């Protein structure tokens, strides 16, 4: 059902009153980001697949479509969302997924959410419905607003419809497990990523290295033979647990940090427990270290840190921006949401 | 007029003097004969001389140039190798042309992190050449890759023949350093796979020099595939060739490259490159598969089966690397080959959903008759990117205008078919009118506002990419957008 005109009416009415909104799909990622006040602008009813052309590798959905429905539809044609998005809830929607810009274990080997966004229809904070990008894979007409919207946490506009590039499901997958230290794991993962292997997942949970291979059956079997390690019986379940933070590692009651940095960086000397994913480029850290110490350590390596889940008191979530970059963020907020109605402050103060 | 010229002359000298304070005299060009090489990019139909051209050698010099231009309200147009095909680097007659050609060093190549950090004037192919000893490569390969520079690639979000599998430039850039119109430095991206805040890296990629000047680029390198195969298939019916492409993808195969040529393009390429193409075919498909040995072998068998089920007459698999190169040589030489058929050709760059290919090509054929100009079609079939080459003779009065009008129609046809006016060449100066067809006035207003957010004085490459609403109103007087006239609020003339 397309309720975009109703949503547009809500935003237009709110402009005079300066009524702010908290954009919501099914609330599965409410934990992520700074707190937002305001009336709920619900996309729940704005759901459904608008078009799907398997041979064009393109699907367009209303933002309230659940990932579950979307992925089922793709799976029927043996296709998938290549960025393997985490759901973080049974009813997670596509809109929330794209707004948060999250990606799962396949990310370093296939691409991020923004890499597969081809176009979107957006309701801005001025009450305008505008359309950028399209339903074709190659498109450089005008600025790439669709990718700008990806990972913007709804601060620049309400995602109404999203067009995505999809890819065929791999014919076969297998996962190897090998006991080793974090240092050894980083070494192996970095080396493997530089070789032409069908690698599609590489992580380390403090005790074991896990490698996933995807491709034709023979090619995956050959890769498994080439590398040390034991083939796991339920490999796919492991990757799903990692993606969804249901793996045993993710059960601690401390602040959970997401560190994004060069995959080959040596293990950090921060107190706490670390889970290496994305071949080392995404590291999950449970730590009570002060935020500034964690951020400084990652900044020094050209990376950034996000306070992903925080059971404690309120604090900044995303890595601070440089002053020029922050100004450009605020300028863009002025372009798309000059009255500060949409998810105001979700990413940074004023954004 | 005379007075105007003398003011201009005066300003030029004053500006040149300011630049010569921190750059050698040879890096600041003001004489007409010195400026001539910069008057156009790869789209030579559009040309204009800048006030002056500067060829800085360091980022600091560029910063100073920008600060001076900002202070004095002088427009700046950045230029790499000048191979662009949409007039994006066309000089501004009242502005400075900023050549980045001298910043041509590879600053760092790290085979462990698999990145190359380079200056904007480094040639695209030079990166892959430098990475080759480590068995790595830089994936986006526009057909101008021998000459085009990486800074221009980022500004245009360049594609190439391997986009379907490896993505465009935006998918392969990790970090850039950008200067604002004032000359302030901004680093976008980082050492990891993402960065905090809004994705300004993606916004900057493909922004055609309108939002900032890119002065350093860190690209991701990929492992060279173990094995490649190239398959050539001939079809008697172009629609069947189009269906074959869909069938390959439906079979779950993503080829590294999937190219189509129509009969005029085949004949031209064959005469030029002697690639052994079947000259009677209505269309040929070139399909490149890459990956590990086993995968490629399996995929090859499946592609061959799909092609023959889809009605391919002749299917040839290149026997060795020589024949592979020969198959590609014809395709890669298609543009110059077509150039031999005609004194001039005009290369278009629309994208369409592949399923509409047959009807779009039929319509292009009809337009070709209407305009009285021949056309050859080269098609990145895997991702729907169509390059019709319109043949004309600039020396015959009116032919260039006819070719442009024909080209404009082709792009509008792409929009009607659910596609876009540019897949990889950019809007530049060339497709401003068609932007009015692709976007509503409201959407264009947002584009203008984005430009303003980065470049409040609107000095960076002004007048390109985003048409003014006035221009669209004039153009729209002849056109209808989505069944509605644009700007109903504006008076019609």
mmCIF file of N, CA and C in Angstrom, chain B residues 395-436:
data_model
loop_
_atom_site.group_PDB
_atom_site.id
_atom_site.type_symbol
_atom_site.label_atom_id
_atom_site.label_comp_id
_atom_site.label_asym_id
_atom_site.label_seq_id
_atom_site.Cartn_x
_atom_site.Cartn_y
_atom_site.Cartn_z
ATOM 1 N N UNK B 395 31.577 19.517 -41.230
ATOM 2 C CA UNK B 395 31.813 20.503 -42.285
ATOM 3 C C UNK B 395 30.574 20.771 -43.136
ATOM 4 N N UNK B 396 29.595 19.901 -42.992
ATOM 5 C CA UNK B 396 28.337 20.151 -43.710
ATOM 6 C C UNK B 396 27.441 20.963 -42.795
ATOM 7 N N UNK B 397 27.053 22.113 -43.259
ATOM 8 C CA UNK B 397 26.318 23.024 -42.400
ATOM 9 C C UNK B 397 25.038 22.356 -41.886
ATOM 10 N N UNK B 398 24.827 22.494 -40.612
ATOM 11 C CA UNK B 398 23.593 21.973 -40.027
ATOM 12 C C UNK B 398 23.697 20.537 -39.541
ATOM 13 N N UNK B 399 24.738 19.792 -39.940
ATOM 14 C CA UNK B 399 24.796 18.376 -39.544
ATOM 15 C C UNK B 399 25.069 18.206 -38.056
ATOM 16 N N UNK B 400 25.943 19.049 -37.506
ATOM 17 C CA UNK B 400 26.222 18.946 -36.070
ATOM 18 C C UNK B 400 24.943 19.201 -35.270
ATOM 19 N N UNK B 401 24.219 20.247 -35.673
ATOM 20 C CA UNK B 401 22.979 20.566 -34.957
ATOM 21 C C UNK B 401 22.004 19.400 -35.076
ATOM 22 N N UNK B 402 21.983 18.785 -36.276
ATOM 23 C CA UNK B 402 21.073 17.649 -36.471
ATOM 24 C C UNK B 402 21.500 16.461 -35.602
ATOM 25 N N UNK B 403 22.812 16.255 -35.547
ATOM 26 C CA UNK B 403 23.322 15.146 -34.719
ATOM 27 C C UNK B 403 22.972 15.375 -33.251
ATOM 28 N N UNK B 404 23.103 16.613 -32.803
ATOM 29 C CA UNK B 404 22.778 16.914 -31.405
ATOM 30 C C UNK B 404 21.292 16.728 -31.136
ATOM 31 N N UNK B 405 20.480 17.164 -32.072
ATOM 32 C CA UNK B 405 19.027 17.013 -31.892
ATOM 33 C C UNK B 405 18.665 15.528 -31.848
ATOM 34 N N UNK B 406 19.277 14.765 -32.741
ATOM 35 C CA UNK B 406 19.068 13.311 -32.775
ATOM 36 C C UNK B 406 19.499 12.703 -31.430
ATOM 37 N N UNK B 407 20.687 13.093 -30.982
ATOM 38 C CA UNK B 407 21.196 12.579 -29.708
ATOM 39 C C UNK B 407 20.272 12.904 -28.551
ATOM 40 N N UNK B 408 19.780 14.115 -28.538
ATOM 41 C CA UNK B 408 18.847 14.528 -27.489
ATOM 42 C C UNK B 408 17.616 13.640 -27.475
ATOM 43 N N UNK B 409 17.114 13.331 -28.666
ATOM 44 C CA UNK B 409 15.935 12.453 -28.776
ATOM 45 C C UNK B 409 16.237 11.058 -28.226
ATOM 46 N N UNK B 410 17.446 10.584 -28.522
ATOM 47 C CA UNK B 410 17.821 9.251 -28.045
ATOM 48 C C UNK B 410 17.798 9.224 -26.511
ATOM 49 N N UNK B 411 18.319 10.286 -25.892
ATOM 50 C CA UNK B 411 18.362 10.321 -24.429
ATOM 51 C C UNK B 411 16.956 10.401 -23.844
ATOM 52 N N UNK B 412 16.100 11.194 -24.502
ATOM 53 C CA UNK B 412 14.721 11.278 -24.013
ATOM 54 C C UNK B 412 14.032 9.922 -24.139
ATOM 55 N N UNK B 413 14.378 9.222 -25.207
ATOM 56 C CA UNK B 413 13.849 7.873 -25.413
ATOM 57 C C UNK B 413 14.278 6.955 -24.251
ATOM 58 N N UNK B 414 15.521 7.100 -23.820
ATOM 59 C CA UNK B 414 16.018 6.285 -22.696
ATOM 60 C C UNK B 414 15.205 6.575 -21.424
ATOM 61 N N UNK B 415 14.894 7.856 -21.190
ATOM 62 C CA UNK B 415 14.110 8.215 -20.012
ATOM 63 C C UNK B 415 12.709 7.601 -20.111
ATOM 64 N N UNK B 416 12.120 7.725 -21.301
ATOM 65 C CA UNK B 416 10.782 7.146 -21.514
ATOM 66 C C UNK B 416 10.775 5.649 -21.244
ATOM 67 N N UNK B 417 11.875 4.984 -21.585
ATOM 68 C CA UNK B 417 11.955 3.529 -21.424
ATOM 69 C C UNK B 417 12.246 3.151 -19.963
ATOM 70 N N UNK B 418 12.310 4.151 -19.089
ATOM 71 C CA UNK B 418 12.561 3.852 -17.681
ATOM 72 C C UNK B 418 14.036 3.906 -17.328
ATOM 73 N N UNK B 419 14.818 4.530 -18.198
ATOM 74 C CA UNK B 419 16.261 4.581 -17.960
ATOM 75 C C UNK B 419 16.740 5.976 -17.630
ATOM 76 N N UNK B 420 17.951 6.281 -18.048
ATOM 77 C CA UNK B 420 18.550 7.547 -17.666
ATOM 78 C C UNK B 420 19.364 8.128 -18.820
ATOM 79 N N UNK B 421 19.615 9.442 -18.738
ATOM 80 C CA UNK B 421 20.276 10.157 -19.831
ATOM 81 C C UNK B 421 21.785 9.980 -19.831
ATOM 82 N N UNK B 422 22.321 9.472 -18.747
ATOM 83 C CA UNK B 422 23.766 9.211 -18.761
ATOM 84 C C UNK B 422 24.128 8.074 -17.817
ATOM 85 N N UNK B 423 24.799 7.078 -18.376
ATOM 86 C CA UNK B 423 25.210 5.927 -17.587
ATOM 87 C C UNK B 423 26.592 6.097 -17.011
ATOM 88 N N UNK B 424 27.472 6.793 -17.775
ATOM 89 C CA UNK B 424 28.845 6.909 -17.286
ATOM 90 C C UNK B 424 29.604 8.129 -17.794
ATOM 91 N N UNK B 425 29.067 8.847 -18.767
ATOM 92 C CA UNK B 425 29.820 9.995 -19.300
ATOM 93 C C UNK B 425 29.557 11.295 -18.561
ATOM 94 N N UNK B 426 28.508 11.356 -17.785
ATOM 95 C CA UNK B 426 28.188 12.573 -17.049
ATOM 96 C C UNK B 426 27.318 13.528 -17.855
ATOM 97 N N UNK B 427 26.807 14.540 -17.176
ATOM 98 C CA UNK B 427 25.913 15.519 -17.791
ATOM 99 C C UNK B 427 26.739 16.630 -18.434
ATOM 100 N N UNK B 428 27.685 17.150 -17.665
ATOM 101 C CA UNK B 428 28.572 18.196 -18.166
ATOM 102 C C UNK B 428 27.795 19.357 -18.734
ATOM 103 N N UNK B 429 28.225 19.783 -19.915
ATOM 104 C CA UNK B 429 27.570 20.889 -20.617
ATOM 105 C C UNK B 429 26.557 20.302 -21.586
ATOM 106 N N UNK B 430 26.792 19.041 -21.923
ATOM 107 C CA UNK B 430 26.102 18.444 -23.058
ATOM 108 C C UNK B 430 24.639 18.140 -22.797
ATOM 109 N N UNK B 431 24.345 17.607 -21.605
ATOM 110 C CA UNK B 431 23.006 17.054 -21.413
ATOM 111 C C UNK B 431 22.129 17.904 -20.498
ATOM 112 N N UNK B 432 22.446 19.197 -20.429
ATOM 113 C CA UNK B 432 21.666 20.080 -19.555
ATOM 114 C C UNK B 432 20.181 20.044 -19.912
ATOM 115 N N UNK B 433 19.876 20.080 -21.213
ATOM 116 C CA UNK B 433 18.466 20.079 -21.604
ATOM 117 C C UNK B 433 17.777 18.777 -21.193
ATOM 118 N N UNK B 434 18.514 17.675 -21.364
ATOM 119 C CA UNK B 434 17.895 16.388 -21.032
ATOM 120 C C UNK B 434 17.715 16.205 -19.528
ATOM 121 N N UNK B 435 18.491 16.943 -18.726
ATOM 122 C CA UNK B 435 18.260 16.918 -17.277
ATOM 123 C C UNK B 435 16.847 17.406 -16.958
ATOM 124 N N UNK B 436 16.347 18.321 -17.783
ATOM 125 C CA UNK B 436 14.982 18.824 -17.584
ATOM 126 C C UNK B 436 13.948 17.727 -17.863
#
